[in-house]
């Protein structure tokens, strides 16, 4: 039997304003914060304190514009279905009551709404997102194809996310804590099973030395070709080794292992530059921009200052990007 999807989008499930909610015929009430509690099945488990503090400052100044969505419980309290971040920030801001849309949901819809809200707003880390997909499959018997249709994701995106759950606990923790990006994790997953004993060593190299996603992918390919992480320096510095794609990896490994130093040039995004290595957060942003624009994107600099370069390859491509960016 085909399973129904929510199919209405976030705007109908979670109105943008109190006025929108009332125009849709929803019941909106001012509810005491003490009567609200988070959904224990909410996919998002971690909230960054600095982001909560920023939102709390905005709420203290302007109030809560978008109401929280909650479900009445038999004990007189209300379980949050969508908007837990606003609820937490409102508490920090010192609010006593907040506007809440009250309605009933099936268990299936609760989990789907939590996933949709966080995925579309890019609030979940890659592990939380994968665990959310797995919960839909385990609890409701969905296939990967059904999950992809319900959440508007490609089948391959669902499959790749679920593969992250096969990584060792330490690596999953690193993704959750944003010590490495989802792109780095995919590079680790590309290491063949017969070389899986080197996963931990490659993870340590990525995390400690700030390897870019591209370099991590190249290192994984070299491991699959028979190189060992400990022996990369010797292999890369051996005479007669091919140049080309491996050259920047050769230079970085030589630098990290005490070989020839890399000369810092004008590229302020290079891991060996004077401006420091690109953080996992910047790699995640770069990957998101690449997916959004469908073009090559380079973020150069730091989280404090830098520039974004978007590549185009024809007049039509330039116009496409121009229209895309202006429409956004």
PDB file of N, CA and C in Angstrom, residues 164-224:
ATOM      1  N   UNK A 164      26.881   6.849   5.768  1.00  0.00           N
ATOM      2  CA  UNK A 164      27.658   7.476   6.839  1.00  0.00           C
ATOM      3  C   UNK A 164      27.497   6.729   8.161  1.00  0.00           C
ATOM      4  N   UNK A 165      26.359   6.075   8.337  1.00  0.00           N
ATOM      5  CA  UNK A 165      26.103   5.361   9.588  1.00  0.00           C
ATOM      6  C   UNK A 165      26.961   4.113   9.714  1.00  0.00           C
ATOM      7  N   UNK A 166      27.641   3.720   8.636  1.00  0.00           N
ATOM      8  CA  UNK A 166      28.533   2.556   8.690  1.00  0.00           C
ATOM      9  C   UNK A 166      29.934   2.940   9.159  1.00  0.00           C
ATOM     10  N   UNK A 167      30.210   4.221   9.257  1.00  0.00           N
ATOM     11  CA  UNK A 167      31.540   4.656   9.681  1.00  0.00           C
ATOM     12  C   UNK A 167      31.755   4.362  11.163  1.00  0.00           C
ATOM     13  N   UNK A 168      33.016   4.229  11.601  1.00  0.00           N
ATOM     14  CA  UNK A 168      33.301   3.995  13.021  1.00  0.00           C
ATOM     15  C   UNK A 168      32.738   5.112  13.898  1.00  0.00           C
ATOM     16  N   UNK A 169      32.475   4.788  15.158  1.00  0.00           N
ATOM     17  CA  UNK A 169      31.875   5.749  16.087  1.00  0.00           C
ATOM     18  C   UNK A 169      32.665   7.049  16.164  1.00  0.00           C
ATOM     19  N   UNK A 170      33.985   6.942  16.215  1.00  0.00           N
ATOM     20  CA  UNK A 170      34.811   8.138  16.360  1.00  0.00           C
ATOM     21  C   UNK A 170      34.655   9.070  15.168  1.00  0.00           C
ATOM     22  N   UNK A 171      34.544   8.493  13.977  1.00  0.00           N
ATOM     23  CA  UNK A 171      34.381   9.308  12.772  1.00  0.00           C
ATOM     24  C   UNK A 171      33.002   9.958  12.769  1.00  0.00           C
ATOM     25  N   UNK A 172      31.970   9.205  13.159  1.00  0.00           N
ATOM     26  CA  UNK A 172      30.620   9.778  13.219  1.00  0.00           C
ATOM     27  C   UNK A 172      30.565  10.921  14.220  1.00  0.00           C
ATOM     28  N   UNK A 173      31.282  10.761  15.334  1.00  0.00           N
ATOM     29  CA  UNK A 173      31.339  11.845  16.320  1.00  0.00           C
ATOM     30  C   UNK A 173      32.016  13.073  15.724  1.00  0.00           C
ATOM     31  N   UNK A 174      33.068  12.854  14.937  1.00  0.00           N
ATOM     32  CA  UNK A 174      33.759  13.967  14.292  1.00  0.00           C
ATOM     33  C   UNK A 174      32.859  14.726  13.334  1.00  0.00           C
ATOM     34  N   UNK A 175      32.001  14.010  12.619  1.00  0.00           N
ATOM     35  CA  UNK A 175      31.044  14.663  11.719  1.00  0.00           C
ATOM     36  C   UNK A 175      30.012  15.433  12.535  1.00  0.00           C
ATOM     37  N   UNK A 176      29.526  14.805  13.602  1.00  0.00           N
ATOM     38  CA  UNK A 176      28.520  15.445  14.447  1.00  0.00           C
ATOM     39  C   UNK A 176      29.062  16.724  15.073  1.00  0.00           C
ATOM     40  N   UNK A 177      30.336  16.683  15.482  1.00  0.00           N
ATOM     41  CA  UNK A 177      30.966  17.850  16.111  1.00  0.00           C
ATOM     42  C   UNK A 177      31.550  18.817  15.089  1.00  0.00           C
ATOM     43  N   UNK A 178      31.351  18.500  13.803  1.00  0.00           N
ATOM     44  CA  UNK A 178      31.825  19.339  12.693  1.00  0.00           C
ATOM     45  C   UNK A 178      33.345  19.506  12.684  1.00  0.00           C
ATOM     46  N   UNK A 179      34.054  18.482  13.164  1.00  0.00           N
ATOM     47  CA  UNK A 179      35.511  18.472  13.035  1.00  0.00           C
ATOM     48  C   UNK A 179      35.902  18.132  11.603  1.00  0.00           C
ATOM     49  N   UNK A 180      35.057  17.368  10.915  1.00  0.00           N
ATOM     50  CA  UNK A 180      35.215  17.135   9.479  1.00  0.00           C
ATOM     51  C   UNK A 180      33.847  17.331   8.841  1.00  0.00           C
ATOM     52  N   UNK A 181      33.828  17.571   7.543  1.00  0.00           N
ATOM     53  CA  UNK A 181      32.568  17.805   6.838  1.00  0.00           C
ATOM     54  C   UNK A 181      32.015  16.501   6.275  1.00  0.00           C
ATOM     55  N   UNK A 182      30.781  16.580   5.764  1.00  0.00           N
ATOM     56  CA  UNK A 182      30.188  15.413   5.110  1.00  0.00           C
ATOM     57  C   UNK A 182      31.003  15.011   3.888  1.00  0.00           C
ATOM     58  N   UNK A 183      31.599  15.986   3.213  1.00  0.00           N
ATOM     59  CA  UNK A 183      32.449  15.679   2.064  1.00  0.00           C
ATOM     60  C   UNK A 183      33.665  14.871   2.454  1.00  0.00           C
ATOM     61  N   UNK A 184      34.276  15.210   3.600  1.00  0.00           N
ATOM     62  CA  UNK A 184      35.401  14.418   4.103  1.00  0.00           C
ATOM     63  C   UNK A 184      34.940  12.992   4.423  1.00  0.00           C
ATOM     64  N   UNK A 185      33.740  12.887   5.017  1.00  0.00           N
ATOM     65  CA  UNK A 185      33.225  11.564   5.375  1.00  0.00           C
ATOM     66  C   UNK A 185      33.026  10.705   4.132  1.00  0.00           C
ATOM     67  N   UNK A 186      32.541  11.315   3.044  1.00  0.00           N
ATOM     68  CA  UNK A 186      32.357  10.561   1.801  1.00  0.00           C
ATOM     69  C   UNK A 186      33.693  10.085   1.247  1.00  0.00           C
ATOM     70  N   UNK A 187      34.733  10.907   1.439  1.00  0.00           N
ATOM     71  CA  UNK A 187      36.072  10.475   1.017  1.00  0.00           C
ATOM     72  C   UNK A 187      36.502   9.246   1.810  1.00  0.00           C
ATOM     73  N   UNK A 188      36.232   9.242   3.109  1.00  0.00           N
ATOM     74  CA  UNK A 188      36.565   8.084   3.941  1.00  0.00           C
ATOM     75  C   UNK A 188      35.789   6.846   3.487  1.00  0.00           C
ATOM     76  N   UNK A 189      34.525   7.048   3.115  1.00  0.00           N
ATOM     77  CA  UNK A 189      33.710   5.918   2.666  1.00  0.00           C
ATOM     78  C   UNK A 189      34.213   5.320   1.363  1.00  0.00           C
ATOM     79  N   UNK A 190      34.983   6.094   0.601  1.00  0.00           N
ATOM     80  CA  UNK A 190      35.490   5.584  -0.673  1.00  0.00           C
ATOM     81  C   UNK A 190      36.678   4.647  -0.499  1.00  0.00           C
ATOM     82  N   UNK A 191      37.216   4.548   0.724  1.00  0.00           N
ATOM     83  CA  UNK A 191      38.307   3.604   0.982  1.00  0.00           C
ATOM     84  C   UNK A 191      37.756   2.185   0.904  1.00  0.00           C
ATOM     85  N   UNK A 192      38.381   1.353   0.094  1.00  0.00           N
ATOM     86  CA  UNK A 192      37.910  -0.017  -0.098  1.00  0.00           C
ATOM     87  C   UNK A 192      37.940  -0.811   1.205  1.00  0.00           C
ATOM     88  N   UNK A 193      37.064  -1.810   1.274  1.00  0.00           N
ATOM     89  CA  UNK A 193      36.934  -2.600   2.500  1.00  0.00           C
ATOM     90  C   UNK A 193      38.250  -3.255   2.902  1.00  0.00           C
ATOM     91  N   UNK A 194      39.042  -3.679   1.919  1.00  0.00           N
ATOM     92  CA  UNK A 194      40.300  -4.350   2.262  1.00  0.00           C
ATOM     93  C   UNK A 194      41.315  -3.396   2.896  1.00  0.00           C
ATOM     94  N   UNK A 195      41.065  -2.090   2.777  1.00  0.00           N
ATOM     95  CA  UNK A 195      41.959  -1.104   3.391  1.00  0.00           C
ATOM     96  C   UNK A 195      41.278  -0.379   4.555  1.00  0.00           C
ATOM     97  N   UNK A 196      40.187  -0.942   5.065  1.00  0.00           N
ATOM     98  CA  UNK A 196      39.414  -0.263   6.107  1.00  0.00           C
ATOM     99  C   UNK A 196      40.204  -0.057   7.393  1.00  0.00           C
ATOM    100  N   UNK A 197      41.295  -0.825   7.567  1.00  0.00           N
ATOM    101  CA  UNK A 197      42.110  -0.646   8.763  1.00  0.00           C
ATOM    102  C   UNK A 197      42.811   0.711   8.771  1.00  0.00           C
ATOM    103  N   UNK A 198      42.832   1.388   7.613  1.00  0.00           N
ATOM    104  CA  UNK A 198      43.483   2.697   7.529  1.00  0.00           C
ATOM    105  C   UNK A 198      42.499   3.865   7.663  1.00  0.00           C
ATOM    106  N   UNK A 199      41.216   3.554   7.824  1.00  0.00           N
ATOM    107  CA  UNK A 199      40.212   4.609   7.948  1.00  0.00           C
ATOM    108  C   UNK A 199      40.530   5.568   9.086  1.00  0.00           C
ATOM    109  N   UNK A 200      40.857   4.997  10.251  1.00  0.00           N
ATOM    110  CA  UNK A 200      41.125   5.825  11.428  1.00  0.00           C
ATOM    111  C   UNK A 200      42.332   6.727  11.190  1.00  0.00           C
ATOM    112  N   UNK A 201      43.378   6.197  10.560  1.00  0.00           N
ATOM    113  CA  UNK A 201      44.577   6.996  10.311  1.00  0.00           C
ATOM    114  C   UNK A 201      44.294   8.119   9.320  1.00  0.00           C
ATOM    115  N   UNK A 202      43.508   7.824   8.285  1.00  0.00           N
ATOM    116  CA  UNK A 202      43.167   8.866   7.321  1.00  0.00           C
ATOM    117  C   UNK A 202      42.276   9.919   7.977  1.00  0.00           C
ATOM    118  N   UNK A 203      41.341   9.475   8.807  1.00  0.00           N
ATOM    119  CA  UNK A 203      40.487  10.417   9.549  1.00  0.00           C
ATOM    120  C   UNK A 203      41.334  11.347  10.409  1.00  0.00           C
ATOM    121  N   UNK A 204      42.309  10.783  11.124  1.00  0.00           N
ATOM    122  CA  UNK A 204      43.178  11.607  11.970  1.00  0.00           C
ATOM    123  C   UNK A 204      43.954  12.623  11.136  1.00  0.00           C
ATOM    124  N   UNK A 205      44.428  12.198   9.955  1.00  0.00           N
ATOM    125  CA  UNK A 205      45.178  13.105   9.086  1.00  0.00           C
ATOM    126  C   UNK A 205      44.287  14.255   8.612  1.00  0.00           C
ATOM    127  N   UNK A 206      43.068  13.935   8.197  1.00  0.00           N
ATOM    128  CA  UNK A 206      42.128  14.967   7.745  1.00  0.00           C
ATOM    129  C   UNK A 206      41.839  15.958   8.865  1.00  0.00           C
ATOM    130  N   UNK A 207      41.552  15.422  10.052  1.00  0.00           N
ATOM    131  CA  UNK A 207      41.128  16.269  11.173  1.00  0.00           C
ATOM    132  C   UNK A 207      42.265  17.117  11.718  1.00  0.00           C
ATOM    133  N   UNK A 208      43.428  16.505  11.900  1.00  0.00           N
ATOM    134  CA  UNK A 208      44.537  17.200  12.548  1.00  0.00           C
ATOM    135  C   UNK A 208      45.255  18.162  11.614  1.00  0.00           C
ATOM    136  N   UNK A 209      45.295  17.828  10.317  1.00  0.00           N
ATOM    137  CA  UNK A 209      46.079  18.637   9.388  1.00  0.00           C
ATOM    138  C   UNK A 209      45.223  19.475   8.446  1.00  0.00           C
ATOM    139  N   UNK A 210      43.908  19.377   8.579  1.00  0.00           N
ATOM    140  CA  UNK A 210      43.038  20.237   7.795  1.00  0.00           C
ATOM    141  C   UNK A 210      43.039  19.970   6.308  1.00  0.00           C
ATOM    142  N   UNK A 211      43.148  18.704   5.904  1.00  0.00           N
ATOM    143  CA  UNK A 211      43.098  18.383   4.479  1.00  0.00           C
ATOM    144  C   UNK A 211      41.763  18.823   3.886  1.00  0.00           C
ATOM    145  N   UNK A 212      41.797  19.364   2.686  1.00  0.00           N
ATOM    146  CA  UNK A 212      40.569  19.711   1.983  1.00  0.00           C
ATOM    147  C   UNK A 212      39.853  18.432   1.556  1.00  0.00           C
ATOM    148  N   UNK A 213      38.589  18.574   1.170  1.00  0.00           N
ATOM    149  CA  UNK A 213      37.837  17.420   0.682  1.00  0.00           C
ATOM    150  C   UNK A 213      38.519  16.825  -0.545  1.00  0.00           C
ATOM    151  N   UNK A 214      38.967  17.686  -1.448  1.00  0.00           N
ATOM    152  CA  UNK A 214      39.606  17.204  -2.675  1.00  0.00           C
ATOM    153  C   UNK A 214      40.868  16.406  -2.359  1.00  0.00           C
ATOM    154  N   UNK A 215      41.670  16.905  -1.424  1.00  0.00           N
ATOM    155  CA  UNK A 215      42.894  16.186  -1.071  1.00  0.00           C
ATOM    156  C   UNK A 215      42.578  14.896  -0.322  1.00  0.00           C
ATOM    157  N   UNK A 216      41.528  14.924   0.507  1.00  0.00           N
ATOM    158  CA  UNK A 216      41.126  13.703   1.209  1.00  0.00           C
ATOM    159  C   UNK A 216      40.686  12.633   0.216  1.00  0.00           C
ATOM    160  N   UNK A 217      39.971  13.049  -0.829  1.00  0.00           N
ATOM    161  CA  UNK A 217      39.549  12.096  -1.859  1.00  0.00           C
ATOM    162  C   UNK A 217      40.750  11.499  -2.578  1.00  0.00           C
ATOM    163  N   UNK A 218      41.746  12.328  -2.860  1.00  0.00           N
ATOM    164  CA  UNK A 218      42.948  11.836  -3.539  1.00  0.00           C
ATOM    165  C   UNK A 218      43.729  10.885  -2.641  1.00  0.00           C
ATOM    166  N   UNK A 219      43.816  11.227  -1.345  1.00  0.00           N
ATOM    167  CA  UNK A 219      44.505  10.340  -0.409  1.00  0.00           C
ATOM    168  C   UNK A 219      43.802   8.988  -0.344  1.00  0.00           C
ATOM    169  N   UNK A 220      42.461   9.006  -0.342  1.00  0.00           N
ATOM    170  CA  UNK A 220      41.702   7.751  -0.309  1.00  0.00           C
ATOM    171  C   UNK A 220      41.974   6.920  -1.561  1.00  0.00           C
ATOM    172  N   UNK A 221      42.048   7.581  -2.713  1.00  0.00           N
ATOM    173  CA  UNK A 221      42.335   6.848  -3.950  1.00  0.00           C
ATOM    174  C   UNK A 221      43.723   6.219  -3.905  1.00  0.00           C
ATOM    175  N   UNK A 222      44.685   6.939  -3.331  1.00  0.00           N
ATOM    176  CA  UNK A 222      46.044   6.406  -3.245  1.00  0.00           C
ATOM    177  C   UNK A 222      46.099   5.211  -2.295  1.00  0.00           C
ATOM    178  N   UNK A 223      45.333   5.282  -1.198  1.00  0.00           N
ATOM    179  CA  UNK A 223      45.265   4.137  -0.282  1.00  0.00           C
ATOM    180  C   UNK A 223      44.681   2.931  -1.014  1.00  0.00           C
ATOM    181  N   UNK A 224      43.634   3.159  -1.810  1.00  0.00           N
ATOM    182  CA  UNK A 224      43.038   2.065  -2.586  1.00  0.00           C
ATOM    183  C   UNK A 224      44.016   1.495  -3.606  1.00  0.00           C
TER     184      UNK A 224
END
